PDB file of C-alpha atoms in Angstrom:
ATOM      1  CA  UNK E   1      -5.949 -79.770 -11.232  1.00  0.00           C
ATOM      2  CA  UNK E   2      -7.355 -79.536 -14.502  1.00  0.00           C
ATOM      3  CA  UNK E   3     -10.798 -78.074 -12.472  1.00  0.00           C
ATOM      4  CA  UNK E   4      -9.608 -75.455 -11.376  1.00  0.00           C
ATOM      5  CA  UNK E   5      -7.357 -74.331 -14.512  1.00  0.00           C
ATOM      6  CA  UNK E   6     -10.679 -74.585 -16.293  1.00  0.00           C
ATOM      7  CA  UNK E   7     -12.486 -72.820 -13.675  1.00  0.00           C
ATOM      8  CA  UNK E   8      -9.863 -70.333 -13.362  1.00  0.00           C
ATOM      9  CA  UNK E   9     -10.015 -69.233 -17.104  1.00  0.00           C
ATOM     10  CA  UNK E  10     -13.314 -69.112 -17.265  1.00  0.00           C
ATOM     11  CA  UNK E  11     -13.710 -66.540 -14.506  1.00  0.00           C
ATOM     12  CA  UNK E  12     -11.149 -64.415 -15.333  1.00  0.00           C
ATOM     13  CA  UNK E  13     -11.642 -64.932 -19.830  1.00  0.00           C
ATOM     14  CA  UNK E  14     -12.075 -60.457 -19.980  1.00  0.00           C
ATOM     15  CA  UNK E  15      -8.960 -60.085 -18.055  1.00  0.00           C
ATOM     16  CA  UNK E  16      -7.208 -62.654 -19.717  1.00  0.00           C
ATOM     17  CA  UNK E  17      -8.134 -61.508 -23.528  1.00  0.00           C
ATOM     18  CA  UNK E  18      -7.474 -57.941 -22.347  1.00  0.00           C
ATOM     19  CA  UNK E  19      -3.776 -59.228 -20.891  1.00  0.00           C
ATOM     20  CA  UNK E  20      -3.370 -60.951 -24.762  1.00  0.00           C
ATOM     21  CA  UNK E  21      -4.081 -57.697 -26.405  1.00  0.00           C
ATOM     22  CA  UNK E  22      -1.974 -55.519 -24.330  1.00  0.00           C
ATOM     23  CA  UNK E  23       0.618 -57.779 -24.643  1.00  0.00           C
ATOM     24  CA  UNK E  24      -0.027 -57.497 -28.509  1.00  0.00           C
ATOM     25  CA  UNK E  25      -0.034 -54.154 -29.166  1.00  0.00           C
ATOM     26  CA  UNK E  26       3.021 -53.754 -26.676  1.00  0.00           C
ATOM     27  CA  UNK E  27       5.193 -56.279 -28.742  1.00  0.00           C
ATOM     28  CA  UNK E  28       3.706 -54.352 -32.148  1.00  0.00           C
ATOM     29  CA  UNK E  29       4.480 -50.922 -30.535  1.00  0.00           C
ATOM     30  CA  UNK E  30       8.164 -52.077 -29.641  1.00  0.00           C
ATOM     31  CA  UNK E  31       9.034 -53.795 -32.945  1.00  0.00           C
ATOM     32  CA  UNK E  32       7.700 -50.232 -34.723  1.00  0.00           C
ATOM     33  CA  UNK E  33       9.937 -48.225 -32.612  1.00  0.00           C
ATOM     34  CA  UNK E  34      12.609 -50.216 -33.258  1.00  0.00           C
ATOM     35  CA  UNK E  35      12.338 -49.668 -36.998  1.00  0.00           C
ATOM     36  CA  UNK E  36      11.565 -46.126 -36.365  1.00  0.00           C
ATOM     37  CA  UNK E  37      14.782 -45.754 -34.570  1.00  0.00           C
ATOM     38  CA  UNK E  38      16.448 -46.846 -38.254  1.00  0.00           C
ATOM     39  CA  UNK E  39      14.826 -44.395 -40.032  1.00  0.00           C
ATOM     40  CA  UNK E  40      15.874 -41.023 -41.333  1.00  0.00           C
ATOM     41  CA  UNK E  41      14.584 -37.603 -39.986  1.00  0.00           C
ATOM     42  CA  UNK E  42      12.942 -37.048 -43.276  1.00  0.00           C
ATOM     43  CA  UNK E  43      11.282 -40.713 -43.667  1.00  0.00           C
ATOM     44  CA  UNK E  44       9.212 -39.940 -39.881  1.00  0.00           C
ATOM     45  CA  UNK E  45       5.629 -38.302 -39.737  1.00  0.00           C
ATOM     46  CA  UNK E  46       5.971 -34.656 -38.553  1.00  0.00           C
ATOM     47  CA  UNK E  47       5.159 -34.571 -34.945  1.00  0.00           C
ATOM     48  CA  UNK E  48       2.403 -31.678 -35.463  1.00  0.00           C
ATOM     49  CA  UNK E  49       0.756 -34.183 -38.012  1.00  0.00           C
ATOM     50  CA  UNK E  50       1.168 -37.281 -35.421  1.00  0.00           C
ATOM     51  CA  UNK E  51      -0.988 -35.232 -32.695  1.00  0.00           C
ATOM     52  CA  UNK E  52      -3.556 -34.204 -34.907  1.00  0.00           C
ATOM     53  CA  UNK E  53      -4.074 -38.046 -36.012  1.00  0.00           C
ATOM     54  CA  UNK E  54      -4.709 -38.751 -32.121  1.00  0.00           C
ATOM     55  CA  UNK E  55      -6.433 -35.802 -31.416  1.00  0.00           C
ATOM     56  CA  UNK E  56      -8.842 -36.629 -34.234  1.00  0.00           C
ATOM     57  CA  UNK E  57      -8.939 -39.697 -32.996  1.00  0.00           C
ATOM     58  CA  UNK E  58      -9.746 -39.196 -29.361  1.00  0.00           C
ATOM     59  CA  UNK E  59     -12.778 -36.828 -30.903  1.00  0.00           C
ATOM     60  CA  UNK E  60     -14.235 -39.683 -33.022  1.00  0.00           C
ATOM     61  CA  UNK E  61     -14.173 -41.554 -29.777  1.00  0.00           C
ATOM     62  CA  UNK E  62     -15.844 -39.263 -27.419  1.00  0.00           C
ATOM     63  CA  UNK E  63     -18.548 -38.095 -30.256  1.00  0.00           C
ATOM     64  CA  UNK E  64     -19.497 -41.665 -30.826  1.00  0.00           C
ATOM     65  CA  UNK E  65     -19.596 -42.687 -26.938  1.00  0.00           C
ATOM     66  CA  UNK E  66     -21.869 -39.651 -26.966  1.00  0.00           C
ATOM     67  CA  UNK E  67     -24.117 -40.817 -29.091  1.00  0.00           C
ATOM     68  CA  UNK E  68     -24.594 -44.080 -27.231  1.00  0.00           C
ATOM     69  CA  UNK E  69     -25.057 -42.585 -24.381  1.00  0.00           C
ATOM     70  CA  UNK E  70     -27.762 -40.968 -25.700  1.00  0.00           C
ATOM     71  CA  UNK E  71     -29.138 -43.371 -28.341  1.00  0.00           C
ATOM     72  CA  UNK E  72     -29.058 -46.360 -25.709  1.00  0.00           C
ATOM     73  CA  UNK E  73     -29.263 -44.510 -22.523  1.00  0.00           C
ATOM     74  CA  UNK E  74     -31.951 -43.387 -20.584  1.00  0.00           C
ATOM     75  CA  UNK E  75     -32.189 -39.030 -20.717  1.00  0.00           C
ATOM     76  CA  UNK E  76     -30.386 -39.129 -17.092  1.00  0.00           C
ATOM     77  CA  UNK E  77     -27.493 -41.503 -18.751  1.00  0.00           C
ATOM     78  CA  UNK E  78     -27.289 -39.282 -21.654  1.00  0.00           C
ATOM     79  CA  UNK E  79     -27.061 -36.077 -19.692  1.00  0.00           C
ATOM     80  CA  UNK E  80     -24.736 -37.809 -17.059  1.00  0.00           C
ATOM     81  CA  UNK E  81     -22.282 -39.347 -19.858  1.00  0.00           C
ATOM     82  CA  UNK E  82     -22.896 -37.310 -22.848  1.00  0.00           C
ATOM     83  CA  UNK E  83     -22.441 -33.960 -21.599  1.00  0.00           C
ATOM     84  CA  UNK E  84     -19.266 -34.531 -20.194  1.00  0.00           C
ATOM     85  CA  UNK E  85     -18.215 -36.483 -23.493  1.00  0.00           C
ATOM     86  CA  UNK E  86     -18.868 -33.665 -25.273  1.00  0.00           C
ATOM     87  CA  UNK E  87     -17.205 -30.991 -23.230  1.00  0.00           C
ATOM     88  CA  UNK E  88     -13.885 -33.094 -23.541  1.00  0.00           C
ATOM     89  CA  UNK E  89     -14.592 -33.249 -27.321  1.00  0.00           C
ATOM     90  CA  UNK E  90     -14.548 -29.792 -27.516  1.00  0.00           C
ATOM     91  CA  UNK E  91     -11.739 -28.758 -25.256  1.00  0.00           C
ATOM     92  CA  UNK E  92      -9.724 -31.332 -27.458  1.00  0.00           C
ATOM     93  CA  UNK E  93     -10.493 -29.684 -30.473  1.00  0.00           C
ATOM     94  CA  UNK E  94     -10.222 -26.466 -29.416  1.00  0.00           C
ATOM     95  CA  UNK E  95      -6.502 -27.200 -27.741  1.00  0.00           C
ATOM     96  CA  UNK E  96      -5.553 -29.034 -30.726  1.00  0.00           C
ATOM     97  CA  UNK E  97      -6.922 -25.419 -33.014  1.00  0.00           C
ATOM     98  CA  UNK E  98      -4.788 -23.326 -30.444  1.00  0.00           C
ATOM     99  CA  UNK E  99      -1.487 -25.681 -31.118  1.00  0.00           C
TER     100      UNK E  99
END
C-alpha cells in the first residue's frame, strides 16, 4: 500500500503542489474578506485604485511573458506568443485609460 501512495505522489507532485497553493491562497483570500467585511467604508482601497493595481499587474505579466517568448523562443514562438501578448497588453491598458 505504501507503493502505490508513493507512486501516486510522485506522478501527480505539480498537481498536488498546485492543489496546496490554491488551497492557500483560498484560505488567505477568505480570512481577508472576512476582516474586510469589519472594516469601515473609509478604511477600504477605492475600487478605481483596486483595478488599476490588477490591471498593472496583468500588464507586467503579459510584457514579461513577451519577452520570453522572444528572448527564449525561436522567431516563430516569439511571433506566435508574443504578438498576441502584446495586443492584450495594450487593449488592457488602453481599457483601463478609457475607465
Amino acid at each position: 500500500m505504501d507503493d502505490v501512495a508513493s507512486q501516486f505522489i510522485a506522478a501527480n507532485q505539480t498537481a498536488i503542489q498546485l492543489a496546496v497553493a490554491l488551497l492557500l491562497g483560498a484560505l488567505i483570500g477568505i480570512e481577508r474578506g472576512w476582516v474586510a467585511r469589519e472594516q469601515k467604508s473609509g478604511e477600504r482601497i477605492d475600487p478605481a485604485t483596486a483595478v488599476l493595481g490588477i490591471v498593472i499587474a496583468a500588464a507586467v505579466n503579459n510584457l514579461v511573458k513577451a519577452g520570453l517568448a522572444a528572448g527564449f523562443g525561436t522567431p516563430r514562438t516569439a511571433w506566435r506568443l508574443g504578438m498576441p501578448m502584446l495586443a492584450s497588453l495594450a487593449a488592457g491598458l488602453a481599457l483601463a485609460w478609457l475607465a
